[in-house]
């Protein structure tokens, strides 16, 4: 079978420019001011809630949420609420015209609770009023008759950690007949034999916390009823096409009657996936019923209880190694605390299992990952998506092993890390594009690893310093989770300016700038010729979800394909107009267009476009790209789960106050192999911004529930995220470029990878500061809060 | 905001007008200064919206000042935290505790709104200026149409969100005696992050030295025993007074004396044990810092 | 209802507001100044900061009814029409904007800071910037923006031509 043309184009471009240095490109890899910077620094109304000022006569929707974490709903009485001033309607499950479900991967999550509630956050009714205040006030008058059930907050009440069998209990999801959501495994080689033959075995139990996205923009959605019975929705959503599907299901409408537009997002980080669907469905339901625009704006508290979190995990790891440090086997059990609904849990669990042995050559592995429902806010997507939760134990284990073996942590990692020509634990051959060794070496060099290890070992007094490393790999895009395609449209206008659209959204990450850079580079026009339109389900083909660090690689390929085809046509025309020897000799350096050998004889870009218009050369193009299907064997956990991997090494340099347990990061070094730096500004912002978010995850962030399942820290003074004063004094950022041939100019993703290994690097640095073998074993969870660190300092007997 | 229709706001023309309004309408009036505490209490439904808000902004000119006169330090109730930072209190080592509180107070922007009077009247264990001013042995000046009275801060703050303020009174001033030259102060507060924190524990120290002898010392914490309001650690002070300042002494005060009067609570943020340990560390650090300041090494 | 006269971005408004109306709601919904963002409504995130008589103030914790006669500046009013303030240009050039939800407040805080300290050191910048939370983690870039802005202002460059900035950093009108 011959390759599709889009694959050929991507490969051709990759090989043509493989050896060209990034600095030699005109726009790729340059520090370009992002396309929306001016709108943002002038305070334009670009976020969903801002658009309310353009909407006349809206109604406001408030979600009445359950006060019980686990209960049967026996009846809802909203007669009093209806009498409250300004209240127009109250809707409950029975008012849903289509399917009352917004489950992301499986249909386990009603939009409006019907029989049961499963966590404090489930919506039981929607109150609609002329003002948000009135809707809220009236919400308090909705009476719900509950029959409380036992509340499960600890997954170990539901699953036996030894056998991983489900324990008898009152089911949260009785309709499914089980509270085990999914199981994934890896079975390769002969683990038992390897452990028997190993010189060194280390094992430990690990825990990672829930993490709240805490994007600064709380969720908002506005729906406008359309004359044809359809609806247009502006909503904070990362994935407008998924949102459209959810809304269409809830309303019982065909997809083409539901139009979803994603305005600028004030942060997403994965959090604006499910909740986007949910709020869109709520306002759409109201708008279509009342035939008035409907708006919903979350408070911070509603945002925190109303959207998914990074899954908490509990895991047990065993590693076996030979005396020379060669890894022999990994055995692991990982339990994901799922919270009340599946959300993206099945995919998160899968990504966790795939990455569960780290970026190392591992030939014997036995891993089980299980996702277990509890009565807490559901776990869902969050930058890293299951990988941080396994990278923490893996990278802690490596430091335990290093200590047992008397090796430097860097040497141990270099000994085992994946290189070109190696196979992953799943048997996938990595024939090129593996920059793992280089990232380690660069991080070691930039951080002054060896000098600092020596220096810090000699420090005395109550304040110690420590330096730690963690490495990781991260499969790009969605892999075997589903069909992986993307699209973009490019239309050159008659004045030479360009309109660019993709169905991928910008949640602030700026990946679209990468696509602009690719388009600019290929066409030969400066980025300021290109206007980007918001993601709109009515205007672009489905580009797949904006998740999984897929924008630059997948969106970039679609953009590359469109740009390439346009450029071919324009080259041909220009060659005719200018009399160049071959279309390949055409140089476009807009506004100038000329033949390679005669720069003095030029026409302008605008003239070229005008000629194309008159000669009937199409000035518009759709780019489409589909990734090669991933392979995955459910029984063995083998195959080729992702088409390529991003690699990274993080070195953290911390200060530990032995008397208080307070840990502060002083300096951070982040080195990533992202194939090719397409958007340098965006990449650096991720290397730093991702670190800061990961530092929060490592040191301060966690959710706390009372025994009834009520979240205790639902605002930003009790849920700590890093402030300006917590930022390390110094960052060292570097990019390795081990390009991948099925990506635009070789580029790989960085959105998610930028958080994956931060927490273990900080934990390893803390251990280094404590200089205690016992502490090494005791640092087995995060956040590394002052009380936790203080406790282990005491337990390990570390003295100033 | 909740209950919008029900509330009226009164803008007094003068202090006496304000006091008259209060007297007439108490207890259905709440004075509002910066509003950073009060508006959140209303928002979170921790209190019912009052019938009247008495806007204190019109009294700003009159009640916003820091003065040192005749050996007395006077701070107007409407002085904002930022204004404090522009005053003598931030330039004289004796008041260095004010600089420490400021450094960890809210966020920079909040310091332009929060007032000292609001802080004392908020009366929670997180009112950092209560903790601090306890060690200056400050008093609050309370005014009503009936007249003026002065109350020690320790007698003013009765319990969490409960003060000795009568509904017809306003706090107009905080006063304390100007400390002697060989004295200084400090405030210790830390948490998971640097700022926008409640503090795992908070501690304030006032130290007066004669050579190396502790002539006088006052110590307070965000809480000492049982009640969730700042209080002095009197036994510890007593133990330290008159002794020679050594690290052994600090150790003994922290390990032996303080635990005898300190009882801490466990909540979802952290444990009583850890808070007790951190109270000890804060005590030692606070004293050491104040000592170094007196000695001029800081 | 309370009658108040506010000057917002140099324009006088006479308003009749409920006593508990928050300044943020007046600015966003009554007057349409959408640069003012609500991230928490509790004085924590700082994304609602505006200048009231030159001071940075959380508009979510301020009541409009109390601000009779006040001069309020939001990001929209930082520069005259057709111009861009040096601080805005500095924020563009420092390249720190990600989602941009926090940026208006960082710019307003920068204005308040540079009005008081013309050449702030790192510690001072961090202190002032602790007023606003940025979850995208752009902080170091925003520190840099303050320095860049301070430099422009010292050189006497207060306003830039908006069209020139736009053409340089965003969309260009193509010459024939
Ligand atoms: C995000 C955030 C962070 C914070 N961080 C800190 C912190 O680090 N440290 C800290 O100590 N506090 C902190 N606070 C709490 C609060 O800001 C302070 O207590 C502040 O000083 C209160 O002052 P205010 O003027 O805003 O008080 P208001 O809210 O105006 O008033 C508080 C109370 O005092 C009463 N009142 C005010 N003035 C008078 C008067 N003159 N006479 C009689 N009664 C009066 C009011 O009726 C009300 O009951 C924080 C608050 C927020 C929102
Ligand atoms: S909205 Fe005002 S501080 Fe967050
Ligand atoms: S840029 Fe997104 S919060 Fe600051």
Short mmCIF file of N, CA, C and O in Angstrom, two decimals, chain A residues 727-763:
data_model
loop_
_atom_site.label_atom_id
_atom_site.label_comp_id
_atom_site.label_asym_id
_atom_site.label_seq_id
_atom_site.Cartn_x
_atom_site.Cartn_y
_atom_site.Cartn_z
N UNK A 727 9.04 31.50 43.43
CA UNK A 727 9.74 31.12 42.20
C UNK A 727 11.24 31.00 42.46
O UNK A 727 11.83 31.89 43.08
N UNK A 728 11.86 29.91 42.00
CA UNK A 728 13.32 29.77 42.19
C UNK A 728 14.06 30.96 41.62
O UNK A 728 13.61 31.59 40.67
N UNK A 729 15.21 31.24 42.25
CA UNK A 729 15.98 32.40 41.81
C UNK A 729 16.54 32.23 40.41
O UNK A 729 16.73 33.18 39.67
N UNK A 730 16.80 30.96 40.05
CA UNK A 730 17.48 30.76 38.78
C UNK A 730 16.92 29.56 38.02
O UNK A 730 16.67 28.51 38.63
N UNK A 731 16.76 29.72 36.73
CA UNK A 731 16.36 28.60 35.86
C UNK A 731 17.42 28.40 34.80
O UNK A 731 17.92 29.37 34.22
N UNK A 732 17.74 27.15 34.54
CA UNK A 732 18.59 26.84 33.39
C UNK A 732 17.73 25.99 32.45
O UNK A 732 17.26 24.93 32.84
N UNK A 733 17.52 26.50 31.25
CA UNK A 733 16.63 25.82 30.33
C UNK A 733 17.39 25.47 29.06
O UNK A 733 18.14 26.31 28.53
N UNK A 734 17.21 24.25 28.59
CA UNK A 734 17.91 23.86 27.36
C UNK A 734 17.06 22.84 26.60
O UNK A 734 16.37 22.03 27.21
N UNK A 735 17.16 22.91 25.28
CA UNK A 735 16.41 21.93 24.48
C UNK A 735 17.33 21.11 23.61
O UNK A 735 18.20 21.64 22.91
N UNK A 736 17.11 19.82 23.67
CA UNK A 736 17.81 18.87 22.79
C UNK A 736 16.86 18.62 21.63
O UNK A 736 15.64 18.65 21.79
N UNK A 737 17.41 18.39 20.43
CA UNK A 737 16.53 18.25 19.28
C UNK A 737 16.78 16.94 18.54
O UNK A 737 17.43 16.92 17.50
N UNK A 738 16.28 15.86 19.12
CA UNK A 738 16.36 14.56 18.46
C UNK A 738 15.07 14.36 17.69
O UNK A 738 14.08 13.84 18.21
N UNK A 739 15.06 14.83 16.45
CA UNK A 739 13.83 14.91 15.67
C UNK A 739 13.19 13.57 15.35
O UNK A 739 13.84 12.53 15.29
N UNK A 740 11.88 13.65 15.12
CA UNK A 740 11.12 12.45 14.79
C UNK A 740 10.52 12.63 13.40
O UNK A 740 9.96 13.68 13.08
N UNK A 741 10.62 11.57 12.58
CA UNK A 741 10.33 11.78 11.16
C UNK A 741 8.86 11.90 10.81
O UNK A 741 8.52 12.31 9.71
N UNK A 742 7.96 11.58 11.72
CA UNK A 742 6.54 11.79 11.43
C UNK A 742 6.00 13.00 12.16
O UNK A 742 4.86 13.01 12.62
N UNK A 743 6.84 13.99 12.30
CA UNK A 743 6.41 15.21 12.99
C UNK A 743 6.94 16.40 12.21
O UNK A 743 7.93 16.27 11.48
N UNK A 744 6.32 17.55 12.35
CA UNK A 744 6.70 18.70 11.53
C UNK A 744 8.12 19.16 11.87
O UNK A 744 8.37 19.56 13.00
N UNK A 745 9.01 19.03 10.90
CA UNK A 745 10.43 19.36 11.10
C UNK A 745 11.01 18.58 12.28
O UNK A 745 12.01 18.98 12.87
N UNK A 746 10.33 17.51 12.66
CA UNK A 746 10.84 16.66 13.74
C UNK A 746 10.30 16.98 15.12
O UNK A 746 10.67 16.33 16.10
N UNK A 747 9.39 17.97 15.23
CA UNK A 747 8.99 18.48 16.55
C UNK A 747 8.14 17.50 17.36
O UNK A 747 7.25 16.85 16.84
N UNK A 748 8.43 17.44 18.66
CA UNK A 748 7.64 16.65 19.59
C UNK A 748 7.00 17.58 20.62
O UNK A 748 7.32 18.75 20.69
N UNK A 749 6.08 17.04 21.40
CA UNK A 749 5.29 17.87 22.31
C UNK A 749 6.00 18.19 23.62
O UNK A 749 6.90 17.48 24.06
N UNK A 750 5.55 19.30 24.24
CA UNK A 750 6.13 19.68 25.53
C UNK A 750 5.07 20.09 26.56
O UNK A 750 5.36 20.23 27.74
N UNK A 751 3.83 20.24 26.12
CA UNK A 751 2.79 20.73 27.02
C UNK A 751 2.72 19.94 28.31
O UNK A 751 2.86 20.48 29.40
N UNK A 752 2.49 18.64 28.18
CA UNK A 752 2.41 17.80 29.37
C UNK A 752 3.77 17.44 29.96
O UNK A 752 3.94 17.46 31.18
N UNK A 753 4.74 17.08 29.11
CA UNK A 753 6.02 16.65 29.66
C UNK A 753 6.60 17.64 30.66
O UNK A 753 7.31 17.24 31.59
N UNK A 754 6.28 18.91 30.49
CA UNK A 754 6.94 19.93 31.32
C UNK A 754 6.60 19.84 32.80
O UNK A 754 7.17 20.57 33.60
N UNK A 755 5.71 18.94 33.19
CA UNK A 755 5.44 18.80 34.62
C UNK A 755 5.84 17.41 35.15
O UNK A 755 5.94 17.21 36.35
N UNK A 756 6.11 16.49 34.25
CA UNK A 756 6.15 15.07 34.64
C UNK A 756 7.17 14.74 35.73
O UNK A 756 6.88 14.02 36.68
N UNK A 757 8.38 15.26 35.60
CA UNK A 757 9.44 14.81 36.52
C UNK A 757 9.86 15.86 37.53
O UNK A 757 10.91 15.73 38.17
N UNK A 758 9.07 16.90 37.69
CA UNK A 758 9.46 17.95 38.63
C UNK A 758 9.43 17.42 40.08
O UNK A 758 10.41 17.58 40.83
N UNK A 759 8.30 16.82 40.45
CA UNK A 759 8.15 16.39 41.85
C UNK A 759 9.25 15.41 42.27
O UNK A 759 9.88 15.62 43.32
N UNK A 760 9.54 14.36 41.49
CA UNK A 760 10.61 13.47 41.94
C UNK A 760 11.98 14.15 41.99
O UNK A 760 12.81 13.82 42.85
N UNK A 761 12.22 15.11 41.09
CA UNK A 761 13.54 15.77 41.15
C UNK A 761 13.66 16.55 42.45
O UNK A 761 14.74 16.59 43.06
N UNK A 762 12.57 17.15 42.88
CA UNK A 762 12.61 17.90 44.14
C UNK A 762 12.72 16.94 45.33
O UNK A 762 13.51 17.17 46.26
N UNK A 763 11.96 15.85 45.28
CA UNK A 763 12.04 14.86 46.36
C UNK A 763 13.46 14.31 46.46
O UNK A 763 14.01 14.16 47.57
#
